[in-house]
Amino acid sequence: MAGKLRRSGVDLMYDVVIKGGKIVGSPFGTIKGDIGIAGECIAAIGYDLKGKDVVDASGKLVLPGVVDAHVHMELPVSGTRSSDDFASGTKAAACGGVTTVIDFTVGDRDSTLPEDIESRLDEAKKSYIDYTLHAEIIGWHRSRSWEILKATQMGVTSFKFFTAYSSSGRRTDRGALFDAFETIGDLGALAIVHAEDEEIINHIVSLLDRSEIGDMSTLAKARPPLCEALAVSDVIYLAERANARVHIVHLSSALGLEAFKKGRSFYSKATAETCPQYLLLTKEVYEGVEGHLYSASPALRTSMDAQALWEGISNGDISLIATDHCPFTREQKSWKDSFLDLPYGLPGVETSLPLFFSEGVLKRGISLEVMVKLFAENPARIYSLFPRKGALQIGSDADITILDPNQEWTISSNNLHMNTDFSPYEGMTIKGKVCTTLSRGEVIYNNGLFKAREGRGKFLGRSL
């Protein structure tokens, strides 16, 4: 096509044509037109294209498939496992317009990163959509540097660290973190960090009495914005000294965002994400009868924090939206008289795009083009998947989401596909619903019908 919109000739017949939709994020900007698909890839963008199969997108938005760069399928945590496995979780993802997910290995001091990757890839074979992995690093020592190199050769180029959770062995202290960052920086790989200062958290928890531990609302007090801001500052400074690219996951507070912006002012290789729960929910939910169902880490914040994050999105400080999808059932989150004894995590992989369209685009005036960058282009770029993923370009995988901007619906766990009996947005009425999802040219979800074969998803090996 070389810079021109294609108008079909009589001899051109594509395998699939998406016809007459409002295409957002094409090389030509936002246009009304058709997309022609040949095999698994986008072959043309233009007008009057002809296809063996036609998907009518009239009156609808045609978007690059969502890249959810932060999910946790069948994750062992707090004596249980997150309730979505790679089959149910990726099915739900596809029904919400997600065509690529990035999950995590399950790190262990007694196993190597290559072993962790192989184990997780075996679990992920059930996936309906394409996937890749972050490698979780537990028990770092310089003698393990070879593991990071081997992981990159296996197609895993992003490495997850925690500055909290020493009780489960996941915390990496500053010295080891800096050492690991140097190895990652030398390779040109990416460090991703759960940033909360554990010394602050442990000090606060040590001062709590029995009644406070038995009060769900104490969670927000025990993991305050200060602990996020301190850790974000430390992490970016260490990354700058090590010359390592770094990404802050699930930024949740105004103070954390302020710390990130200060760090970004002197180190441009830092990026950050936030999640729908930090934009749309507040810590007041902890005070309800079912407040324990909202246990998450970082904790939910205030409406002022949410507003700061919305501004961070509008200003371009926040690069992407991810879900941190980690669902549990009501039974798994049954209240045991302590906020410390709950599994932390919320479901979200199926609802993130329509929620953002309704609350961000329609209610707050964020442009469709910015939404596409947050949900598709930017995560694909940051995680070395662009332009195969996150793009509506000739030669890109035909991962396409069609959203009806006028359909109003009410969120309920009963009308979702995630393997949980709870939605954090239960009863919320929004406008905008995913009606069709294509993965590599195949219509896998269409108007309420899921059509794909389990295990059709491919592992996406990434290169440096």
Coordinates of C-alpha atoms in Angstrom, one line a residue:
M1 CA 0.0 0.0 0.0
A2 CA 3.0 2.3 0.6
G3 CA 1.3 5.3 2.1
K4 CA -2.0 5.2 0.2
L5 CA -5.4 3.9 1.1
R6 CA -6.4 1.0 -1.1
R7 CA -9.6 0.9 -3.2
S8 CA -10.4 -2.6 -4.2
G9 CA -10.0 -3.8 -7.7
V10 CA -12.1 -6.6 -9.2
D11 CA -9.3 -9.1 -8.8
L12 CA -8.6 -8.5 -5.1
M13 CA -10.4 -10.8 -2.7
Y14 CA -9.3 -10.9 1.0
D15 CA -10.0 -13.7 3.4
V16 CA -11.9 -11.4 5.8
V17 CA -12.9 -7.8 5.4
I18 CA -14.0 -5.6 8.3
K19 CA -16.3 -3.2 6.5
G20 CA -17.5 0.3 7.2
G21 CA -16.2 0.9 10.7
K22 CA -14.5 3.9 12.3
I23 CA -10.9 2.8 12.3
V24 CA -8.9 4.2 15.1
G25 CA -5.1 4.0 15.2
S26 CA -4.3 3.4 11.5
P27 CA -1.3 5.0 9.8
F28 CA -3.8 7.4 8.2
G29 CA -5.3 8.5 11.6
T30 CA -8.9 7.9 12.4
I31 CA -10.9 7.1 9.3
K32 CA -14.1 5.4 8.2
G33 CA -13.2 2.5 6.0
D34 CA -12.4 -1.2 5.6
I35 CA -9.7 -3.5 6.7
G36 CA -8.7 -6.4 4.5
I37 CA -7.1 -9.5 6.1
A38 CA -5.1 -12.2 4.3
G39 CA -4.3 -15.2 6.5
E40 CA -3.3 -14.0 9.9
C41 CA -2.2 -10.5 8.9
I42 CA -3.7 -7.1 7.9
A43 CA -3.2 -6.8 4.1
A44 CA -5.1 -3.6 3.3
I45 CA -6.8 -0.5 4.7
G46 CA -9.1 1.3 2.4
Y47 CA -12.5 1.5 0.8
D48 CA -14.8 -0.9 -1.0
L49 CA -12.6 -3.9 -0.1
K50 CA -14.0 -7.4 -1.0
G51 CA -13.7 -10.4 1.2
K52 CA -14.7 -14.1 1.3
D53 CA -16.1 -13.3 4.8
V54 CA -17.4 -9.8 5.8
V55 CA -17.7 -8.4 9.3
D56 CA -20.1 -5.5 9.3
A57 CA -18.6 -2.8 11.5
S58 CA -21.0 0.1 10.5
G59 CA -21.5 2.5 13.3
K60 CA -18.8 0.8 15.4
L61 CA -15.2 1.5 16.4
V62 CA -12.5 -0.7 14.9
L63 CA -9.5 -0.8 17.3
P64 CA -6.2 -2.7 17.6
G65 CA -6.6 -5.6 19.9
V66 CA -5.9 -4.8 23.5
V67 CA -2.5 -5.8 24.9
D68 CA -3.0 -6.4 28.7
A69 CA 0.5 -6.4 29.9
H70 CA -0.2 -7.4 33.5
V71 CA -2.3 -10.5 34.3
H72 CA -2.0 -13.4 36.8
M73 CA -3.7 -16.6 35.7
E74 CA -3.7 -19.6 38.1
L75 CA -1.3 -17.8 40.3
P76 CA -0.4 -19.5 43.6
V77 CA -1.0 -17.0 46.4
S78 CA -2.0 -17.1 50.1
G79 CA -2.6 -20.8 50.1
T80 CA -4.9 -20.8 47.0
R81 CA -4.7 -20.0 43.3
S82 CA -6.2 -17.1 41.3
S83 CA -9.5 -18.5 40.0
D84 CA -8.9 -18.1 36.2
D85 CA -6.6 -20.5 34.5
F86 CA -5.1 -19.8 31.1
A87 CA -8.2 -21.1 29.4
S88 CA -10.9 -19.3 31.3
G89 CA -8.8 -16.2 31.7
T90 CA -7.9 -15.8 28.0
K91 CA -11.5 -16.6 27.0
A92 CA -12.7 -13.8 29.2
A93 CA -10.0 -11.5 27.9
A94 CA -11.1 -12.1 24.3
C95 CA -14.7 -11.3 25.2
G96 CA -13.4 -7.9 26.5
G97 CA -11.4 -7.2 23.3
V98 CA -8.0 -8.3 24.6
T99 CA -5.9 -10.2 22.1
T100 CA -2.6 -10.5 23.9
V101 CA -1.8 -11.0 27.6
I102 CA 1.5 -10.9 29.4
D103 CA 1.6 -13.1 32.5
F104 CA 4.4 -14.0 34.9
T105 CA 6.5 -16.9 35.8
V106 CA 6.2 -18.1 39.3
G107 CA 9.6 -17.5 40.9
D108 CA 11.3 -19.7 43.4
R109 CA 14.7 -19.6 45.1
D110 CA 15.1 -23.3 44.3
S111 CA 14.5 -23.0 40.6
T112 CA 16.2 -21.1 37.7
L113 CA 14.5 -18.6 35.5
P114 CA 14.7 -21.0 32.5
E115 CA 13.0 -23.7 34.5
D116 CA 10.3 -21.2 35.7
I117 CA 9.7 -20.2 32.1
E118 CA 9.3 -23.8 30.9
S119 CA 6.9 -24.6 33.7
R120 CA 4.7 -21.5 33.0
L121 CA 4.7 -22.1 29.3
D122 CA 3.4 -25.6 29.9
E123 CA 0.5 -24.1 31.9
A124 CA -0.2 -21.4 29.3
K125 CA -0.7 -24.0 26.4
K126 CA -4.5 -23.8 27.1
S127 CA -4.6 -20.1 26.0
Y128 CA -7.2 -19.0 23.5
I129 CA -5.2 -15.8 22.6
D130 CA -1.5 -15.0 22.2
Y131 CA 0.6 -14.5 25.2
T132 CA 4.1 -13.9 26.5
L133 CA 5.7 -13.7 29.9
H134 CA 7.6 -11.6 32.4
A135 CA 10.1 -13.5 34.5
E136 CA 9.7 -13.1 38.3
I137 CA 13.0 -12.9 40.1
I138 CA 13.2 -14.3 43.6
G139 CA 16.4 -14.6 45.6
W140 CA 18.7 -12.6 43.2
H141 CA 22.4 -13.0 43.4
R142 CA 25.0 -11.9 40.8
S143 CA 25.9 -15.6 40.2
R144 CA 22.4 -15.9 38.6
S145 CA 23.2 -13.4 35.8
W146 CA 23.4 -16.2 33.3
E147 CA 19.7 -16.9 34.0
I148 CA 18.7 -13.5 32.7
L149 CA 20.7 -14.0 29.5
K150 CA 19.2 -17.4 29.0
A151 CA 15.7 -16.1 29.6
T152 CA 16.2 -13.4 26.9
Q153 CA 17.3 -16.1 24.5
M154 CA 14.0 -18.0 25.3
G155 CA 12.1 -14.8 24.3
V156 CA 11.4 -13.4 27.8
T157 CA 12.9 -9.9 28.0
S158 CA 11.2 -8.3 31.0
F159 CA 12.0 -9.1 34.7
K160 CA 9.7 -8.6 37.7
F161 CA 10.9 -7.5 41.1
F162 CA 9.1 -6.7 44.4
T163 CA 10.2 -4.2 47.0
A164 CA 7.7 -5.7 49.4
Y165 CA 6.5 -9.2 50.5
S166 CA 9.6 -10.4 52.3
S167 CA 7.3 -12.8 54.3
S168 CA 6.8 -14.8 51.2
G169 CA 10.4 -14.4 50.0
R170 CA 9.6 -12.2 47.1
R171 CA 11.2 -8.9 48.2
T172 CA 14.5 -7.8 46.7
D173 CA 16.4 -5.4 48.8
R174 CA 18.1 -2.3 47.4
G175 CA 21.6 -3.8 47.0
A176 CA 20.4 -6.9 45.1
L177 CA 18.0 -4.7 43.1
F178 CA 20.8 -2.4 41.9
D179 CA 23.0 -5.4 41.1
A180 CA 20.2 -7.0 39.0
F181 CA 19.4 -3.7 37.3
E182 CA 23.1 -3.5 36.2
T183 CA 22.8 -6.9 34.5
I184 CA 19.5 -6.0 32.9
G185 CA 20.8 -2.7 31.8
D186 CA 23.9 -4.3 30.1
L187 CA 21.6 -6.5 28.1
G188 CA 19.1 -3.8 27.2
A189 CA 16.3 -5.7 28.8
L190 CA 13.5 -4.3 31.0
A191 CA 13.0 -4.3 34.8
I192 CA 9.4 -4.1 36.0
V193 CA 8.8 -3.3 39.7
H194 CA 6.0 -3.6 42.3
A195 CA 7.0 -0.5 44.2
E196 CA 6.0 -0.3 47.9
D197 CA 8.4 0.4 50.7
E198 CA 8.1 -2.5 53.1
E199 CA 9.8 -0.8 56.0
I200 CA 7.0 1.7 56.2
I201 CA 4.3 -1.1 55.9
N202 CA 5.9 -3.3 58.5
H203 CA 6.2 -0.4 61.0
I204 CA 2.6 0.6 60.6
V205 CA 1.4 -3.0 60.9
S206 CA 3.5 -3.5 64.1
L207 CA 1.6 -0.7 65.8
L208 CA -1.9 -2.1 65.0
D209 CA -4.0 -3.6 67.7
R210 CA -6.3 -6.6 67.3
S211 CA -9.4 -4.5 66.5
E212 CA -7.6 -2.7 63.7
I213 CA -6.3 -5.9 62.1
G214 CA -9.9 -7.1 62.2
D215 CA -11.1 -4.0 60.3
M216 CA -10.9 -4.2 56.5
S217 CA -10.6 -0.4 56.2
T218 CA -7.2 -0.7 57.9
L219 CA -5.7 -2.0 54.7
A220 CA -5.6 1.4 53.2
K221 CA -3.8 2.8 56.3
A222 CA -1.3 0.0 56.4
R223 CA -0.1 0.5 52.8
P224 CA -0.3 4.3 52.4
P225 CA 0.7 6.4 49.3
L226 CA 3.9 7.3 51.1
C227 CA 5.2 3.7 50.9
E228 CA 4.5 3.8 47.1
A229 CA 6.2 7.1 46.6
L230 CA 9.3 6.2 48.5
A231 CA 9.8 2.9 46.6
V232 CA 9.1 4.6 43.2
S233 CA 11.8 7.2 43.9
D234 CA 14.3 4.5 45.0
V235 CA 13.6 2.3 42.0
I236 CA 14.0 5.0 39.4
Y237 CA 17.2 6.4 41.0
L238 CA 18.7 2.9 41.1
A239 CA 17.6 2.2 37.5
E240 CA 19.2 5.5 36.3
R241 CA 22.5 4.7 38.0
A242 CA 22.4 1.2 36.4
N243 CA 21.2 2.5 33.0
A244 CA 18.4 0.0 33.0
R245 CA 15.0 0.6 31.5
V246 CA 12.4 0.4 34.2
H247 CA 8.6 0.1 34.3
I248 CA 6.5 0.8 37.5
V249 CA 3.4 -1.4 37.6
H250 CA 0.0 -0.5 39.0
L251 CA 0.7 3.1 40.1
S252 CA -2.1 3.9 42.5
S253 CA -1.7 7.3 44.2
A254 CA -1.1 11.0 43.6
L255 CA 2.0 10.8 45.7
G256 CA 3.3 7.9 43.8
L257 CA 2.6 9.7 40.5
E258 CA 4.4 12.8 41.8
A259 CA 7.5 10.6 42.7
F260 CA 7.3 9.0 39.2
K261 CA 7.2 12.4 37.5
K262 CA 10.2 13.6 39.4
G263 CA 12.1 10.5 38.5
R264 CA 11.0 10.7 34.9
S265 CA 12.3 14.3 34.8
F266 CA 15.9 13.1 35.1
Y267 CA 15.5 9.6 33.6
S268 CA 13.5 9.1 30.5
K269 CA 13.9 5.3 30.4
A270 CA 11.2 5.0 33.2
T271 CA 7.6 4.3 32.3
A272 CA 4.5 3.5 34.4
E273 CA 1.1 2.0 34.2
T274 CA -2.1 2.3 36.2
C275 CA -5.2 0.0 36.5
P276 CA -8.9 0.6 36.2
Q277 CA -9.5 -0.1 39.9
Y278 CA -7.3 2.9 40.8
L279 CA -9.2 5.1 38.5
L280 CA -12.7 4.1 39.4
L281 CA -12.7 2.7 42.9
T282 CA -11.9 4.3 46.3
K283 CA -11.0 3.0 49.7
E284 CA -14.6 3.6 50.9
V285 CA -15.5 0.2 49.5
Y286 CA -13.5 -1.4 52.4
E287 CA -16.1 -0.1 54.8
G288 CA -19.0 -2.1 53.2
V289 CA -20.2 -5.5 54.3
E290 CA -18.3 -7.0 51.4
G291 CA -15.3 -4.8 51.7
H292 CA -12.9 -7.8 52.0
L293 CA -13.7 -8.7 48.4
Y294 CA -11.8 -5.6 47.3
S295 CA -8.5 -6.6 48.8
A296 CA -5.8 -5.5 46.5
S297 CA -2.2 -4.4 46.6
P298 CA -1.5 -1.6 46.3
A299 CA -4.6 -0.7 48.3
L300 CA -7.4 1.4 46.8
R301 CA -7.0 5.1 47.5
T302 CA -9.1 8.3 47.6
S303 CA -11.1 10.1 44.9
M304 CA -8.3 12.8 44.9
D305 CA -5.8 10.1 44.0
A306 CA -8.0 8.8 41.2
Q307 CA -8.3 12.3 39.8
A308 CA -4.5 12.7 39.8
L309 CA -4.2 9.5 37.9
W310 CA -6.8 10.6 35.3
E311 CA -4.7 13.8 34.9
G312 CA -1.6 11.7 34.6
I313 CA -3.2 9.9 31.7
S314 CA -4.3 13.1 30.0
N315 CA -0.8 14.6 30.4
G316 CA 0.9 11.5 29.0
D317 CA 2.8 10.7 32.3
I318 CA 1.2 7.3 32.5
S319 CA 2.0 5.2 29.4
L320 CA -0.4 2.3 29.6
I321 CA -3.4 0.8 31.3
A322 CA -3.1 -2.8 32.5
T323 CA -5.5 -4.8 34.8
D324 CA -3.3 -6.7 37.3
H325 CA -6.0 -9.3 36.7
C326 CA -5.9 -11.7 39.7
P327 CA -9.4 -13.0 40.4
F328 CA -10.7 -14.9 43.4
T329 CA -14.2 -16.2 44.3
R330 CA -16.2 -15.1 47.3
E331 CA -15.3 -18.3 49.0
Q332 CA -11.5 -17.8 48.4
K333 CA -11.9 -14.3 49.9
S334 CA -14.0 -15.3 52.8
W335 CA -13.4 -13.0 55.8
K336 CA -11.2 -14.5 58.5
D337 CA -11.2 -11.5 60.9
S338 CA -7.9 -10.1 59.5
F339 CA -7.1 -8.0 56.4
L340 CA -3.7 -9.6 56.5
D341 CA -5.1 -13.1 55.8
L342 CA -6.7 -12.4 52.4
P343 CA -5.5 -13.1 48.9
Y344 CA -5.0 -9.8 47.2
G345 CA -6.2 -9.2 43.7
L346 CA -9.2 -8.2 41.6
P347 CA -10.7 -9.4 38.3
G348 CA -10.6 -7.0 35.4
V349 CA -9.3 -8.5 32.1
E350 CA -12.7 -8.5 30.5
T351 CA -14.0 -5.1 31.6
S352 CA -11.0 -2.8 31.3
L353 CA -11.6 -1.5 27.7
P354 CA -15.3 -0.8 28.0
L355 CA -14.9 0.8 31.4
F356 CA -12.3 3.1 30.1
F357 CA -14.3 4.0 27.0
S358 CA -17.3 4.8 29.1
E359 CA -15.6 6.6 32.0
G360 CA -12.5 8.0 30.2
V361 CA -13.6 8.8 26.6
L362 CA -17.3 9.5 27.0
K363 CA -17.3 11.0 30.5
R364 CA -13.9 12.7 30.7
G365 CA -13.2 13.5 27.0
I366 CA -10.0 11.5 26.6
S367 CA -9.6 10.9 22.8
L368 CA -10.0 7.6 21.1
E369 CA -6.4 7.9 19.8
V370 CA -5.1 8.2 23.4
M371 CA -7.2 5.2 24.4
V372 CA -5.6 3.1 21.6
K373 CA -2.1 4.2 22.7
L374 CA -2.8 3.2 26.4
F375 CA -4.4 -0.1 25.6
A376 CA -2.6 -1.3 22.5
E377 CA 0.3 0.7 21.0
N378 CA 2.2 1.7 24.1
P379 CA 2.2 -1.7 25.9
A380 CA 3.2 -3.3 22.6
R381 CA 6.1 -0.8 22.2
I382 CA 7.3 -1.1 25.8
Y383 CA 7.3 -4.9 25.7
S384 CA 8.9 -5.2 22.2
L385 CA 5.7 -6.5 20.5
F386 CA 5.1 -3.6 18.1
P387 CA 4.1 -3.5 15.3
R388 CA 3.2 -7.2 15.2
K389 CA 0.8 -6.4 18.0
G390 CA -0.9 -3.1 19.1
A391 CA -1.2 -1.7 15.5
L392 CA -3.5 -1.6 12.6
Q393 CA -0.8 -1.6 9.9
I394 CA -0.1 -3.6 6.8
G395 CA 1.7 -6.7 7.9
S396 CA 0.6 -6.5 11.6
D397 CA -1.2 -9.5 13.1
A398 CA -4.9 -9.0 12.4
D399 CA -5.7 -8.7 16.1
I400 CA -8.7 -6.4 16.0
T401 CA -11.4 -5.3 18.5
I402 CA -14.8 -4.0 17.4
L403 CA -16.6 -1.9 20.0
D404 CA -20.2 -0.7 19.8
P405 CA -20.0 2.8 21.3
N406 CA -23.7 3.1 21.7
Q407 CA -24.6 -0.1 23.6
E408 CA -25.4 0.5 27.2
W409 CA -25.1 -2.4 29.6
T410 CA -24.8 -3.2 33.3
I411 CA -21.8 -5.0 34.6
S412 CA -22.5 -8.2 36.6
S413 CA -20.5 -11.3 37.3
N414 CA -23.4 -13.2 35.8
N415 CA -22.9 -11.7 32.3
L416 CA -19.1 -11.9 32.3
H417 CA -16.8 -14.8 31.5
M418 CA -14.2 -14.5 34.2
N419 CA -14.2 -17.5 36.6
T420 CA -15.4 -15.6 39.6
D421 CA -18.7 -14.8 41.2
F422 CA -17.7 -11.2 42.0
S423 CA -17.1 -8.0 40.0
P424 CA -15.7 -4.9 41.6
Y425 CA -18.0 -2.9 39.3
E426 CA -21.1 -5.0 40.0
G427 CA -24.3 -3.0 39.1
M428 CA -22.4 -0.3 37.2
T429 CA -24.1 0.8 34.0
I430 CA -21.7 1.9 31.2
K431 CA -21.9 2.7 27.6
G432 CA -19.7 0.9 25.0
K433 CA -19.4 -2.9 24.6
V434 CA -17.1 -5.2 22.7
C435 CA -19.1 -6.9 20.1
T436 CA -16.4 -8.7 18.0
T437 CA -12.8 -9.8 18.6
L438 CA -10.4 -11.1 15.9
S439 CA -7.1 -12.8 16.8
R440 CA -4.7 -13.3 13.9
G441 CA -7.6 -12.9 11.5
E442 CA -9.9 -15.4 13.1
V443 CA -13.2 -14.2 14.6
I444 CA -13.0 -15.7 18.0
Y445 CA -15.8 -13.7 19.7
N446 CA -18.9 -12.3 18.0
N447 CA -22.1 -10.8 19.5
G448 CA -22.0 -13.0 22.6
L449 CA -20.8 -16.2 21.0
F450 CA -17.3 -17.4 21.7
K451 CA -16.0 -19.4 18.8
A452 CA -12.4 -20.3 19.3
R453 CA -10.5 -23.5 20.0
E454 CA -8.7 -23.9 23.3
G455 CA -5.0 -23.8 22.9
R456 CA -4.9 -21.8 19.7
G457 CA -2.9 -19.0 21.4
K458 CA 0.7 -18.7 20.5
F459 CA 3.7 -17.8 22.7
L460 CA 5.2 -14.5 21.6
G461 CA 9.0 -14.8 22.0
R462 CA 10.5 -11.3 22.2
S463 CA 13.9 -10.1 21.2
L464 CA 16.2 -7.3 22.6

